[in-house]
Structures are given as C-alpha cells and as structure tokens.
CSV table of C-alpha atoms in Angstrom, one decimal:
chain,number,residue,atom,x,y,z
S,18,UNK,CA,-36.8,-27.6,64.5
S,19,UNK,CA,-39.7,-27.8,62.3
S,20,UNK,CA,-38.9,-24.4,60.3
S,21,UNK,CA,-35.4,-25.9,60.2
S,22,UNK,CA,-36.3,-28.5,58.0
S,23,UNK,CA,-38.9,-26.0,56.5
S,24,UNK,CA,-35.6,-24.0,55.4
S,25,UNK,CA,-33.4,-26.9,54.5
S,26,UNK,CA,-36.4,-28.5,52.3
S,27,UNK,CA,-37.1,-25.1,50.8
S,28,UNK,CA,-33.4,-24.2,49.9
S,29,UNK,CA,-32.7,-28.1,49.1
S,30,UNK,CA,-35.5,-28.4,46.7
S,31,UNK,CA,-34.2,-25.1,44.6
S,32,UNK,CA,-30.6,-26.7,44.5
S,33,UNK,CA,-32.2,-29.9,43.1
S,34,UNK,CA,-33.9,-28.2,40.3
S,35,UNK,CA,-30.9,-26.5,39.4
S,36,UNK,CA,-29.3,-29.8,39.1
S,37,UNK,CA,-32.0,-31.6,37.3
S,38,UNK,CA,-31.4,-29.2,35.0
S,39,UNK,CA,-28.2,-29.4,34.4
S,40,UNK,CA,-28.2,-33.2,34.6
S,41,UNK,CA,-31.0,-32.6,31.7
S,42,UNK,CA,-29.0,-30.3,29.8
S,43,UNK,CA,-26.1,-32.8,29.3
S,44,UNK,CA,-28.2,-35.5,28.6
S,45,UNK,CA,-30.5,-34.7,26.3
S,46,UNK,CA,-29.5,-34.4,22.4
S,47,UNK,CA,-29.6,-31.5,20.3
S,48,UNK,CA,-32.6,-29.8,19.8
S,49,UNK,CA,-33.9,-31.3,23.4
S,50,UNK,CA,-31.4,-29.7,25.4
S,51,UNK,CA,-32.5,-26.5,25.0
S,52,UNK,CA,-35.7,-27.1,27.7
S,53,UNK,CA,-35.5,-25.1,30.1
S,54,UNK,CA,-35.9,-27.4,32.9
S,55,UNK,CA,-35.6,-24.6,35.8
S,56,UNK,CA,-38.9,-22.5,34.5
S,57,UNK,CA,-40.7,-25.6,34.0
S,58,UNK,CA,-40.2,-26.2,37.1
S,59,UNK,CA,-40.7,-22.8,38.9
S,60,UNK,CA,-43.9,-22.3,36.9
S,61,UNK,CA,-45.3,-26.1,37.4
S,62,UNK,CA,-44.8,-24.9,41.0
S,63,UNK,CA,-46.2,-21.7,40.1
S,64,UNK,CA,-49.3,-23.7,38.7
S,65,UNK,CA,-49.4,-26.1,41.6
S,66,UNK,CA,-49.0,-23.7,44.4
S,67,UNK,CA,-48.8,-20.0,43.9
S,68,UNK,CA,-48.3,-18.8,47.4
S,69,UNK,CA,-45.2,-16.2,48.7
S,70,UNK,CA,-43.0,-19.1,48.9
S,71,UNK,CA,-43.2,-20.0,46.0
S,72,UNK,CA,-42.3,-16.4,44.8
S,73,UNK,CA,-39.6,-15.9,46.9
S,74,UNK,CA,-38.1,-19.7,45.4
S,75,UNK,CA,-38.3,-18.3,42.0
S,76,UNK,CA,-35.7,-15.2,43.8
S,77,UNK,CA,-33.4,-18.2,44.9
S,78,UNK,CA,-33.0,-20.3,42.0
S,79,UNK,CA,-32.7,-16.9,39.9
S,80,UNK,CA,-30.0,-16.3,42.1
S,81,UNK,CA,-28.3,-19.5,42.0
S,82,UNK,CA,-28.5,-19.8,38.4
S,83,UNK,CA,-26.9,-16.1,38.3
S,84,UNK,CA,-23.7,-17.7,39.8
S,85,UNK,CA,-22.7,-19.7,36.8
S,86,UNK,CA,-24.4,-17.8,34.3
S,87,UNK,CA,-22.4,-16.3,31.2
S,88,UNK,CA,-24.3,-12.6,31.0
S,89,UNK,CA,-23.9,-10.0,33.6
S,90,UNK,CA,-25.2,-10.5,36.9
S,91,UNK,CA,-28.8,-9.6,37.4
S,92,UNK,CA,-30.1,-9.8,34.1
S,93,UNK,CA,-31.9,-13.8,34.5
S,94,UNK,CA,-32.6,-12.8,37.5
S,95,UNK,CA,-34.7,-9.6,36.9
S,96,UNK,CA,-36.0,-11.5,34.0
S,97,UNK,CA,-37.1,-15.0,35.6
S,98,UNK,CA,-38.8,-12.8,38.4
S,99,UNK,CA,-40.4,-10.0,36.1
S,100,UNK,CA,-41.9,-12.7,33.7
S,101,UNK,CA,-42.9,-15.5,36.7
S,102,UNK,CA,-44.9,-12.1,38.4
S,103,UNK,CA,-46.8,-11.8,35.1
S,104,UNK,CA,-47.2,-15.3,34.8
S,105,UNK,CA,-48.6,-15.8,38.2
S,106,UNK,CA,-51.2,-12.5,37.5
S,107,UNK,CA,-52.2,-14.5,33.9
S,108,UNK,CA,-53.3,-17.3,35.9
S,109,UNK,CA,-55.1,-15.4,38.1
S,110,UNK,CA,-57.1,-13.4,36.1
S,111,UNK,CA,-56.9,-14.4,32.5
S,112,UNK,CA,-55.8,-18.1,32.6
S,113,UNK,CA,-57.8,-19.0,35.0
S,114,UNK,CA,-58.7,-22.7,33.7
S,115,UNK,CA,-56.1,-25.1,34.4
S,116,UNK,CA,-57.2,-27.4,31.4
S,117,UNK,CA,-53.8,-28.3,29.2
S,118,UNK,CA,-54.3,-26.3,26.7
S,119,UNK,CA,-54.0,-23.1,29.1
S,120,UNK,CA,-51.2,-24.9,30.8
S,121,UNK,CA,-49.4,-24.8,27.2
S,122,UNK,CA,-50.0,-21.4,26.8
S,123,UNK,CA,-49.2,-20.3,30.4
S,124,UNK,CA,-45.6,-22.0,28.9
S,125,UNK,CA,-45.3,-20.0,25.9
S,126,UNK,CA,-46.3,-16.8,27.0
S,127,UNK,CA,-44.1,-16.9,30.3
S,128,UNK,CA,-40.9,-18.2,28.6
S,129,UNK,CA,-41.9,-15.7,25.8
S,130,UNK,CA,-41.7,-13.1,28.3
S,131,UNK,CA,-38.7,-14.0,29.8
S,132,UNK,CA,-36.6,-14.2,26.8
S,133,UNK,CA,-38.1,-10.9,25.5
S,134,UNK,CA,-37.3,-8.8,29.0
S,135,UNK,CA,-33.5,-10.9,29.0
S,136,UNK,CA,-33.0,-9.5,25.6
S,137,UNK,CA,-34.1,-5.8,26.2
S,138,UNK,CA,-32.3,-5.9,29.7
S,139,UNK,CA,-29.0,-7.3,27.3
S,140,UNK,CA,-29.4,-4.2,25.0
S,141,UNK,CA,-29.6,-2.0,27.3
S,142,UNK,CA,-27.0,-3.2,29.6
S,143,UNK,CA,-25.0,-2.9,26.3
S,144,UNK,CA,-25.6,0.1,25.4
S,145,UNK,CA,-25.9,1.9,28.3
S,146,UNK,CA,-23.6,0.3,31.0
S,147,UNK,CA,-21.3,-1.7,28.2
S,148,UNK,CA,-22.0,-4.4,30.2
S,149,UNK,CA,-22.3,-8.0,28.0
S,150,UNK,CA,-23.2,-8.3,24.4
S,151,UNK,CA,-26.2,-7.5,22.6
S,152,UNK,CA,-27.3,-11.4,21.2
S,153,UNK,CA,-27.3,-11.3,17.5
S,154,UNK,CA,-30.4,-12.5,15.2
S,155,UNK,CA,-29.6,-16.4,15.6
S,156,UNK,CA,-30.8,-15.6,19.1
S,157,UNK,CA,-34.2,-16.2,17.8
S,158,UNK,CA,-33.9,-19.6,16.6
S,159,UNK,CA,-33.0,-20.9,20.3
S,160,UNK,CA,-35.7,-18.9,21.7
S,161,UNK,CA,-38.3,-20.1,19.5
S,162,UNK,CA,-37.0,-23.9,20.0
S,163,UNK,CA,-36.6,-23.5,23.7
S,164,UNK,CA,-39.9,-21.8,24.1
S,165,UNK,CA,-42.0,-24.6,21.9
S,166,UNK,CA,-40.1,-27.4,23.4
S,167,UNK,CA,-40.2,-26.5,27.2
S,168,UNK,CA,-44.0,-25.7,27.0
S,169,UNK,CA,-44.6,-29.0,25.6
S,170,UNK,CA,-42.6,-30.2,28.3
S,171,UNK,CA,-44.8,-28.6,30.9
S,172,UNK,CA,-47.7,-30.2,29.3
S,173,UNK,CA,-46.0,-33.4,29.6
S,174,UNK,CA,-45.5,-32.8,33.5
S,175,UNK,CA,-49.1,-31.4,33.9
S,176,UNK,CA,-50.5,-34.9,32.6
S,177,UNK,CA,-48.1,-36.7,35.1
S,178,UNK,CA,-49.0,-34.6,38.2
S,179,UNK,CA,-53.0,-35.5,37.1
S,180,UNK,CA,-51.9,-38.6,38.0
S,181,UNK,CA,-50.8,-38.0,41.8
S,182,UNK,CA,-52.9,-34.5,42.5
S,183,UNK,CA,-56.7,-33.3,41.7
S,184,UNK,CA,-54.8,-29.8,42.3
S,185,UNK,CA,-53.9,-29.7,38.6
S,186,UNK,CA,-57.3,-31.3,37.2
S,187,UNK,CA,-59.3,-28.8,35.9
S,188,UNK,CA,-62.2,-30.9,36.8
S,189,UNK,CA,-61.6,-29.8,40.7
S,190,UNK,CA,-62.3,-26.8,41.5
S,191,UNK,CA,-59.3,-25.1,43.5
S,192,UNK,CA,-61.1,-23.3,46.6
S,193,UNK,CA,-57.4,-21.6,48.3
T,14,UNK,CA,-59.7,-18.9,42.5
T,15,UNK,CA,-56.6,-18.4,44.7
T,16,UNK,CA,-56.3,-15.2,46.8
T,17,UNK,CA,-54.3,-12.8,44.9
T,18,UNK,CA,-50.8,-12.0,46.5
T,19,UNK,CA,-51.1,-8.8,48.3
T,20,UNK,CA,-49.6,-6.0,46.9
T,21,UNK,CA,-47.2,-5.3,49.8
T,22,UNK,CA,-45.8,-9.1,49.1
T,23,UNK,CA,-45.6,-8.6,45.5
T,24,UNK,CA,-43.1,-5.4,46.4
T,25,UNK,CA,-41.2,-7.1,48.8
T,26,UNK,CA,-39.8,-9.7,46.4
T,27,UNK,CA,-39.0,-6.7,44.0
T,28,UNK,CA,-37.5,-4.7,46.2
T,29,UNK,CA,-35.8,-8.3,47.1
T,30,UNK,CA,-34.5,-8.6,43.8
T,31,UNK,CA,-33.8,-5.4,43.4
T,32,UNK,CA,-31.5,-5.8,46.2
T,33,UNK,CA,-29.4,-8.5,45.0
T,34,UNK,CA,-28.2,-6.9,42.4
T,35,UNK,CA,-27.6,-3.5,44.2
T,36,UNK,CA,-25.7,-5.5,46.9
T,37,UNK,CA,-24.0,-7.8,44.5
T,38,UNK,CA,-22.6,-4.8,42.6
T,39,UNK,CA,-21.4,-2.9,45.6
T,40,UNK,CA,-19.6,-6.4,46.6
T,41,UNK,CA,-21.3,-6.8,49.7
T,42,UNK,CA,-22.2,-10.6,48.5
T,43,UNK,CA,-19.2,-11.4,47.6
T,44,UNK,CA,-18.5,-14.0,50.8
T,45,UNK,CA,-22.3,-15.7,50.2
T,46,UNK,CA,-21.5,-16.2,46.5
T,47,UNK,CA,-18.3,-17.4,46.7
T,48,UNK,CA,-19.5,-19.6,49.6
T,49,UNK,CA,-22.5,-20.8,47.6
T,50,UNK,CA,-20.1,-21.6,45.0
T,51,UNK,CA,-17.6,-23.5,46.9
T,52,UNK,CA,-20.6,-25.6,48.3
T,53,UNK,CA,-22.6,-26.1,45.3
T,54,UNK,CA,-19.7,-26.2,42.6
T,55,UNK,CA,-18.7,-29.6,43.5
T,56,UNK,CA,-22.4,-30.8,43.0
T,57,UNK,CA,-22.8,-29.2,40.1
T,58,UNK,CA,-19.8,-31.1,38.5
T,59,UNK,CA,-20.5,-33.9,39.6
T,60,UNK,CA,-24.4,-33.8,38.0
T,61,UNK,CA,-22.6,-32.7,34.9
T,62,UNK,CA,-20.2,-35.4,34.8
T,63,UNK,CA,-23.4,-37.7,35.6
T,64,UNK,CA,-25.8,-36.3,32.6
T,65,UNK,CA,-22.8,-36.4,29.9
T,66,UNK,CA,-22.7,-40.2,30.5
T,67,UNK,CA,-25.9,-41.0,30.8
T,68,UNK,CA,-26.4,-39.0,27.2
T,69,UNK,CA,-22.9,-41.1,26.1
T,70,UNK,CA,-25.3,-44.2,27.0
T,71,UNK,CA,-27.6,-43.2,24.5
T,72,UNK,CA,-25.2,-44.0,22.0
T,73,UNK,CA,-24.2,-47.3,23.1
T,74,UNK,CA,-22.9,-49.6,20.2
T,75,UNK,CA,-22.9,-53.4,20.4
T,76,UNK,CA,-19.0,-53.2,20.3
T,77,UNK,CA,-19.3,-50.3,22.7
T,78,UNK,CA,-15.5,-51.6,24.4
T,79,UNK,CA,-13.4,-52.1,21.6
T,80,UNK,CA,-15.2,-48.9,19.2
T,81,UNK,CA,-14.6,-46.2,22.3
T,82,UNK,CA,-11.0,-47.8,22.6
T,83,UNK,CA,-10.1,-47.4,18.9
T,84,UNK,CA,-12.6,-43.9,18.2
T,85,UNK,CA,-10.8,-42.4,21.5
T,86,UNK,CA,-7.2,-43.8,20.2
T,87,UNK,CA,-7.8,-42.4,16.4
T,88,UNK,CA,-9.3,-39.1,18.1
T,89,UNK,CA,-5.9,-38.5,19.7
T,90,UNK,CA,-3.4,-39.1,17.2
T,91,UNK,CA,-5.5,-37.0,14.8
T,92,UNK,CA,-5.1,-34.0,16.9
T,93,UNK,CA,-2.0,-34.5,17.6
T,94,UNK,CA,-0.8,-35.1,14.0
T,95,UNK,CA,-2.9,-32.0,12.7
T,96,UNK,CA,-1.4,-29.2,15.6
T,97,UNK,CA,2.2,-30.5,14.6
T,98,UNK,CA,1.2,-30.4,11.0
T,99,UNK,CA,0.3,-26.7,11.4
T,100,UNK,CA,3.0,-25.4,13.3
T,101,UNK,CA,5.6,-27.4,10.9
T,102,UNK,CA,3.8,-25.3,8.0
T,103,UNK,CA,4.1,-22.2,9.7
T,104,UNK,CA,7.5,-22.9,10.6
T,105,UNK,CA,8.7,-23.6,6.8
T,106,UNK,CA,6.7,-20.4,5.6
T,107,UNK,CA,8.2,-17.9,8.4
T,108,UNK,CA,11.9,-19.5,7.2
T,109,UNK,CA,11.6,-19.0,3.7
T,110,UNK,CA,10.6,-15.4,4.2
T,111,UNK,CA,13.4,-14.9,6.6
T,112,UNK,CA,11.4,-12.2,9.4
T,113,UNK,CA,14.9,-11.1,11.6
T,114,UNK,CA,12.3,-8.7,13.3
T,115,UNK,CA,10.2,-11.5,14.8
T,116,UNK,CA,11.6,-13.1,17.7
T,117,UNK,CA,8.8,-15.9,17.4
T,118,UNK,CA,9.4,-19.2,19.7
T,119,UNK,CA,7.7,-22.3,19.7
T,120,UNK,CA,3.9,-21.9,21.2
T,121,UNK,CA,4.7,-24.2,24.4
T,122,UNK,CA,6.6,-21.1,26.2
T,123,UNK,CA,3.5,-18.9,26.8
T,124,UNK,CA,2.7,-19.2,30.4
T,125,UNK,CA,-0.9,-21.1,30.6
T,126,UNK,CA,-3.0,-22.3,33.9
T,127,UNK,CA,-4.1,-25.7,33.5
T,128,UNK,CA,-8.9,-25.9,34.1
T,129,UNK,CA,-10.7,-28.4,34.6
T,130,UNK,CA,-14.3,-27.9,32.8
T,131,UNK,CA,-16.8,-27.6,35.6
T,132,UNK,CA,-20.0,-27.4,33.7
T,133,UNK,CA,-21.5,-26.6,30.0
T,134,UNK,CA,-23.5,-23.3,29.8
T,135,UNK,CA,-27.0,-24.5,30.9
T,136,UNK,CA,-29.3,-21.7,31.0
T,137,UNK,CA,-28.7,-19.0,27.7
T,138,UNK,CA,-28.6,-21.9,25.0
T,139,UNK,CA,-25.0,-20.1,24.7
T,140,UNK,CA,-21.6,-22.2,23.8
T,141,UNK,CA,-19.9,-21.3,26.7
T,142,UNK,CA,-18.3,-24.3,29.4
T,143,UNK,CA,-17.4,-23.0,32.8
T,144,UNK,CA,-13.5,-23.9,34.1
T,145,UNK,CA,-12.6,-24.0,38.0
T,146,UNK,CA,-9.5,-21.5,37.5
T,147,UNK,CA,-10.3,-17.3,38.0
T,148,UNK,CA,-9.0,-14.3,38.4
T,149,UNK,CA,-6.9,-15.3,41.5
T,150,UNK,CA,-4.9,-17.6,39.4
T,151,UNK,CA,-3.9,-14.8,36.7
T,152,UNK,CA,-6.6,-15.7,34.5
T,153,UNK,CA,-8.3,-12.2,32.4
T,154,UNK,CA,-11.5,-11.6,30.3
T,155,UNK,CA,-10.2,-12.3,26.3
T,156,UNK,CA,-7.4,-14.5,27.1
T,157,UNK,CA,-7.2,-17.7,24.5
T,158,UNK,CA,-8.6,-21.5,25.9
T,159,UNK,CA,-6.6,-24.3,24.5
T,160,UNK,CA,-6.4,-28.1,24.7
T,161,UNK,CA,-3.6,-30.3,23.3
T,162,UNK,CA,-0.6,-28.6,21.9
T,163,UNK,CA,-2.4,-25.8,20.7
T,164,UNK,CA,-5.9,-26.3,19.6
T,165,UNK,CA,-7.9,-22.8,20.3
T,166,UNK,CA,-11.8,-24.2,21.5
T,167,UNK,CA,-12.3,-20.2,22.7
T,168,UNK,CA,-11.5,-17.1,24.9
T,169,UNK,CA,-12.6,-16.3,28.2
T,170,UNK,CA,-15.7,-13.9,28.6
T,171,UNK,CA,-15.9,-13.4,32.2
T,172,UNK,CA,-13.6,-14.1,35.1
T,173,UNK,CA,-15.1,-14.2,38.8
T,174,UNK,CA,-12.5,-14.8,41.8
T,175,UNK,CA,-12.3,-18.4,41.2
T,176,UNK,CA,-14.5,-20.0,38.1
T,177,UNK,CA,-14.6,-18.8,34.7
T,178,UNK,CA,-16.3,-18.8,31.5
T,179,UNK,CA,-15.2,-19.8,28.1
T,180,UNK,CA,-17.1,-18.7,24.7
T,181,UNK,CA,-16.4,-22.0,22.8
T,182,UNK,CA,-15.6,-21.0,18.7
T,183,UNK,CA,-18.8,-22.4,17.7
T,184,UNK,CA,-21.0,-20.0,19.6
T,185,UNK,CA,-22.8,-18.1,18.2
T,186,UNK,CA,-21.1,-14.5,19.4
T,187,UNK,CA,-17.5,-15.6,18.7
T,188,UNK,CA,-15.5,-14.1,16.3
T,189,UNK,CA,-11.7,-14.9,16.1
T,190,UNK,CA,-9.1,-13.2,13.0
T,191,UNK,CA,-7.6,-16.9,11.2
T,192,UNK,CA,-5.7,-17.6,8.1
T,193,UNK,CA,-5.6,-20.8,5.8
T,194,UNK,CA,-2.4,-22.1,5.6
T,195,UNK,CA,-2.5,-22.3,1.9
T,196,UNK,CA,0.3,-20.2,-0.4
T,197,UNK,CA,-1.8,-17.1,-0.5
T,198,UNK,CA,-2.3,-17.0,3.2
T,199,UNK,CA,-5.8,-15.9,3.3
T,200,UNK,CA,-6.7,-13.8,6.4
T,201,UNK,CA,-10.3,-13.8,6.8
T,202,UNK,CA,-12.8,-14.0,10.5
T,203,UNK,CA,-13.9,-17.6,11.9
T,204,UNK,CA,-17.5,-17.5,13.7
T,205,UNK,CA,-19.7,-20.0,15.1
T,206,UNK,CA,-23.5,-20.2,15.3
T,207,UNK,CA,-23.9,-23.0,13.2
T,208,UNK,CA,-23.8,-25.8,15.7
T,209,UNK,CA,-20.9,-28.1,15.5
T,210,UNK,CA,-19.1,-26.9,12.5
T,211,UNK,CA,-17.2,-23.0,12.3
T,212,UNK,CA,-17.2,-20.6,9.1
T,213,UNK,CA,-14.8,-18.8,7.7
T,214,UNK,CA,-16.1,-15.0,6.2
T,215,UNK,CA,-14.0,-12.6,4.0
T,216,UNK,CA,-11.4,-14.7,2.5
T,217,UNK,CA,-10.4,-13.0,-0.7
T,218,UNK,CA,-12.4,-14.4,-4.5
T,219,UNK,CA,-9.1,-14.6,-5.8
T,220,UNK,CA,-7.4,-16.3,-3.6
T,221,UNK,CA,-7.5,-20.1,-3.7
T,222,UNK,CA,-8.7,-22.1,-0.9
T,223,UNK,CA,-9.0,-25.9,-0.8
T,224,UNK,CA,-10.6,-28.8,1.3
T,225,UNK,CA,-8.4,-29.9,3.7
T,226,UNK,CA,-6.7,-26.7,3.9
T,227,UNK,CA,-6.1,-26.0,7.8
T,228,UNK,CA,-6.9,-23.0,9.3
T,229,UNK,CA,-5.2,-21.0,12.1
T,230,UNK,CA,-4.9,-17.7,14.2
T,231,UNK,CA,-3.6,-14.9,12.4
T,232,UNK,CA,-2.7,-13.6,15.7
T,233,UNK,CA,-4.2,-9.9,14.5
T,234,UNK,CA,-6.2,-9.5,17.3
T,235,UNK,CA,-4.4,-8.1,20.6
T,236,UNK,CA,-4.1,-11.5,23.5
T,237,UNK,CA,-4.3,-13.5,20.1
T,238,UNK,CA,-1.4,-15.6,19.5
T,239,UNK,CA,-0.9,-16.7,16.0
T,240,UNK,CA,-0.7,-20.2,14.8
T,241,UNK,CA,-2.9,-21.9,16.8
T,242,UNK,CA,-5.4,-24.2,15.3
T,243,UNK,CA,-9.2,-24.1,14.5
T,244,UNK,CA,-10.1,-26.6,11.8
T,245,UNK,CA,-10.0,-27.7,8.8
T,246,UNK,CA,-11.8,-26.6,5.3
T,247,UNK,CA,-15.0,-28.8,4.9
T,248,UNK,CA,-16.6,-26.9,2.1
T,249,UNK,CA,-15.5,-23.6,0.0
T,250,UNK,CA,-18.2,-21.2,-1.0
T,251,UNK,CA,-17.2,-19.1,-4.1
T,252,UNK,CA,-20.0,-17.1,-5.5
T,253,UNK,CA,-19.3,-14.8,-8.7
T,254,UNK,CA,-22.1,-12.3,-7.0
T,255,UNK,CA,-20.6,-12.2,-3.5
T,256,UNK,CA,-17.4,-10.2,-2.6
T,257,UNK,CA,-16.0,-12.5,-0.5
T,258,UNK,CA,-15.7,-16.2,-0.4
T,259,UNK,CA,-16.9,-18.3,2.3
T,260,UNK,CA,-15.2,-21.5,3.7
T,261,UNK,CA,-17.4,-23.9,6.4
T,262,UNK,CA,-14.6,-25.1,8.9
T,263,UNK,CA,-14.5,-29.0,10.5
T,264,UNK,CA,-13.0,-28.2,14.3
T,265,UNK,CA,-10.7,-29.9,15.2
T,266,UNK,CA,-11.9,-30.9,18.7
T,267,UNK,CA,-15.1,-31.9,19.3
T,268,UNK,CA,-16.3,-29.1,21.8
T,269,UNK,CA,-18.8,-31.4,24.0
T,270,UNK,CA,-16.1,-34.0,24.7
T,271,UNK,CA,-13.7,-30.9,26.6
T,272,UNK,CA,-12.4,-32.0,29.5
T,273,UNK,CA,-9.0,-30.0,30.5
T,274,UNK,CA,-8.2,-26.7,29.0
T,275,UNK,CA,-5.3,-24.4,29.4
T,276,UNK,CA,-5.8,-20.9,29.0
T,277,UNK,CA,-2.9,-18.6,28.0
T,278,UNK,CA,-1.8,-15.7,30.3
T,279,UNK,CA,1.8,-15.4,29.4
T,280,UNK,CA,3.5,-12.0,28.3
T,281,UNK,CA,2.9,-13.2,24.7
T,282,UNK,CA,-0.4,-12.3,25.2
C-alpha cells in the first residue's frame, strides 16, 4: 500500500509539473512565457534531492513532454536526460556550494546544455535520418531569453525554498 | 557532499532512455502512449483553457463587459468582411482573364475535419498549437489549417493516431508561396519569426505594392490551395540596394485567440 502511494505520488507529481507548466506558458506574457517551468523544476529537485528517483523522474516527464511535443520523438528526451546527468555531476564536483549565485549558474549552464545537445541532436536527425527540421538562426534569440529568464526563475524558487528547508541554505551543511 | 550515484545507476537510466526511443520506434509503445494521452489530454486542455484566462485577466479593463462584447463583435465581422473581400477579388480577376482550363469552385467544397485546439506548443518556444483530430480521421503531414471561411493560421507538421500539430504562419520555420492581390499580382514567400506580425520576401522592385493590399495563397505549393487568406500589407520595404522588396503582413487572426480549426484533406489538396 505504502509503495502504492509511493508510485501514485511519484507519477502524480511529474504530471503536475507538466501542467504547471503549461498553465505557466499560457499565462504568462511575451517574453515570460518562454521559462521553462519543467527544468526548473527537475533541476530544483535535482538541487533539493539528487537521489535515483529523482533521475529516473527526469525519464518520465521527458517522456511525457515527448507526447505533445512538435520535434521528433526522442530528441527532448535524450536532451533533458543528457544535460540533467551533467548537471547533477556539476553539482557534485564543481558546484558544490549551494549559495545563489551557483544556483544561477547551475541554471544557465544546464539549460545551456540542453538547448545545445537539442539542437545538434535536430541537425543530425536532419541530416542523417531526415527526420524534423534543422532550427534556423532566430533559434538563438529564444534560447538565450529562455535560458536567462528560467535561471533567474530558479533563483527566485531557491530563495522561496530557504524559507521552508535548511536543505537549500548554504549555511547547512548537507551530510547525505 | 552527497554520495555520488553509482555508476551502474547512472547506466541504467541511459540504457532506460535509450530504450524508449528504441521501443517507441519499433511501435511497441504505441498502447502506453496513446493511453497516456487519452488520460492526460483532457488535463492538459483543461490547464490550458485555465492559464489562457487567467493571462486574459491580466488585461482586465474597467469596462471589461461591454469592451470584450463590442472587440469580440468587431473581431468577427472584420474577418468575415476581409475573406469575402478576397475571394470576391479573386473571383473578378480569374473572370476577366477568362481561364476555360481551370475548373476552380468556391473554397467551401474541399473536404476539411473540424479540431478543437488542445494546447499551445509549450516546450520548443515554437508557434505550433496541438488539435485533437489525427491520422485516423484522414488528417496528413502538410495539409492547410484554416478558421472562418478561409483564413490559413498554418499546416500540419506531424500527425500521430489521434492529436496533431499545427506550425502557426508566424513561426519561425514557416514558409508558405502568397500573392498580393493588387493588379500586378505579386507572387512572393510569407514567413514568420517575427512574433505577431508575418513578412512577405521576394516581391518584385517593380511591382507596386500598397498598405492595405491583402495578401493570399498562390496555391504554388503542392496541398496548397490558392486564395486563401494571410493578412494584410502593414508596411512596404523598397530599397534601391536590395533585389527584392519586402512587405511586413498584419494577420488576419490573431493566432493566440484559436479556438476551432479546420484542416483541409479534400482531393483539391
């Protein structure tokens, strides 16, 4: 019963964050509905609690975001997972201080990433399967929008959760 | 400092990964996607539906009752007034040339399937809606979207059993063959990228173009009917140093406020 709920909170919580996203999305005016809610989310989490579970919730809301999404299937999906792995290893060996500042860059580098393996995973899809389209240059004016605003964003929620957890102060020091 | 994952863990989501899209691609998750659809779908809507009124809220006037009554009103007989417009124009022009080779009918006999708009693209930054009609209802990859009586807002980009997805004109990968209807009839290509409003590249220098001029499909393209309508001419751009003169297009629908589409998929097509 227990892993039930375990299963049902685990899958239920992804759905959620796929909504709040696209409740977000809709809401927000131009330029602010290009945060990307979902990785704020995955890599707060990410931040908060980087155990397997958390990996293997990154797989599941890639997936479910795959299902409505315009490019061919598989590419957010290698690209959320390749660039959260990376993330997660920055955090552990590089970014180690949880201070806002890092938090910020945790968010620029990681969606950096992600855009950068979704565009070379486009190209080559392209060019070698002629699978989607390869994004032309005003691709780079969303990224760089979506990347700046959704780290700011994540800096925003890592001054919230300081409110409610000492996991995220830097001032504690996380023993797990 | 957190235990790192061990390596073994860090494979197995890989190799997880790697196996949804292997699977997915041999068709093996065919039933669990189209059951995760049919269950979250309805959700989805629904939080769409939820988040475009809430951002409506935002711009709540102090006559908010009688200004959305009127605006809405004025919104409709516009588009109605500027499709019928159009059509009459190309009506008049395909007369006085007197084509006995084109057996062209009035627009309203192509076959169509009536969507409802699911959901806006939410996670490429792309202009692209997503429609509740697919592949089982007839529906093909570069078919024509249009609302009203013949408005084009896009063409569909990828078709799954039962949703779809629409590249709205305004996106930033669309491309679509037009003409002004002006007496020249300049051809020229209609793309997006620039927000709300379209532009119009490679219309002739010597050919005259005007605001207000109306712009069309020139139906060049194969699934592309001609005649219907994109927008209007906003502003012409007619440099002596450039080979081509540009025109920046006013749509004629507003692409966030899409609610019903019809996408074409009769033999015209």
């Amino acid at each position: 019963m227990k892993l039930l709920l375990k299963i049902i909170s685990f899958v239920g919580g992804s759905i959620l964050l796929v909504l709040l996203h696209v409740i977000l999305v809709d809401f927000f005016p131009y330029p602010l509905n290009y945060i990307n809610v979902v990785f704020i989310g995955l890599l707060w989490w990410l931040i908060y609690n980087p155990s397997y579970e958390t990996k293997i919730r990154i797989v599941l809301v890639g997936w479910l975001i795959e299902l409505y999404a315009s490019t061919p299937f598989g590419i957010l999906l290698i690209s959320l997972v390749a660039a959260l792995l990376i993330v997660d290893w920055l955090l552990r060996t590089i970014l180690t201080h949880h201070s806002w500042y890092m938090v910020f860059l945790t968010g620029v580098a990681g969606l950096a990433l992600y855009r950068v393996i979704y565009v070379l995973l486009l190209i080559v899809g392209a060019s070698f399967f002629h699978v989607g389209a390869i994004p032309n240059v005003k691709i780079l004016t969303v990224v760089i929008q979506e990347v700046l605003l959704s780290s700011f964003g994540i800096v925003l929620l890592y001054f919230v959760s300081q409110l409610f957890t000492r996991r995220m102060n830097p001032r504690y020091i996380n023993l797990t | 400092m957190p235990r790192p994952l061990p390596r073994q863990l860090i494979i197995s989501i890989l190799l997880a990964t790697a196996a949804l899209v292997f699977f997915h691609y041999l068709g093996w998750l065919g039933p669990f996607e189209r059951g995760a659809r049919a269950l979250i779908t309805p959700i989805i809507s629904t939080a769409h539906n939820l988040g475009a009124s809430l951002g409506d809220r935002l711009n709540f006037f102090s006559n908010q009752t009688d200004y959305n009554v009127v605006e809405k009103n004025l919104s409709d007989l516009k588009e109605k007034f500027d499709t019928q417009n159009a059509r009459l124009k190309l009506i008049e022009e395909e007369n006085s040339n007197l084509r006995q080779q084109l057996s062209y009918a009035k627009r309203s006999k192509i076959d169509g399937v009536m969507a409802e708009i699911i959901s806006q693209e939410t996670v490429n930054n792309e202009q692209t809606i997503l429609i509740n009609r697919g592949s089982s209802q007839g529906l093909k990859n570069g078919q024509p979207v249009i609302v009203g009586d013949g408005t084009l807002v896009g063409t569909l980009i990828k078709t799954e059993n039962d949703i779809a997805i629409v590249r709205l004109l305004n996106d930033s990968q669309s491309r679509v063959g037009a003409r002004v209807l002006n007496k020249d009839g300049s051809l020229g290509a209609v793309e997006g990228g620039f927000r709300v409003s379209l532009r119009m590249n490679l219309i002739p220098r010597d050919e005259t173009v005007l605001v207000g001029d109306q712009i069309v499909t020139s139906g060049i393209e194969d699934g592309m009917p001609r005649g219907l309508l994109i927008g209007t001419v906003a502003v012409v751009e007619n440099e002596p140093y450039q080979p081509f003169q540009q025109a920046i297009l006013t749509p004629s629908v507003d692409y966030n406020k899409l609610s019903i589409v019809r996408v074409l998929i009769g033999s015209d097509v």
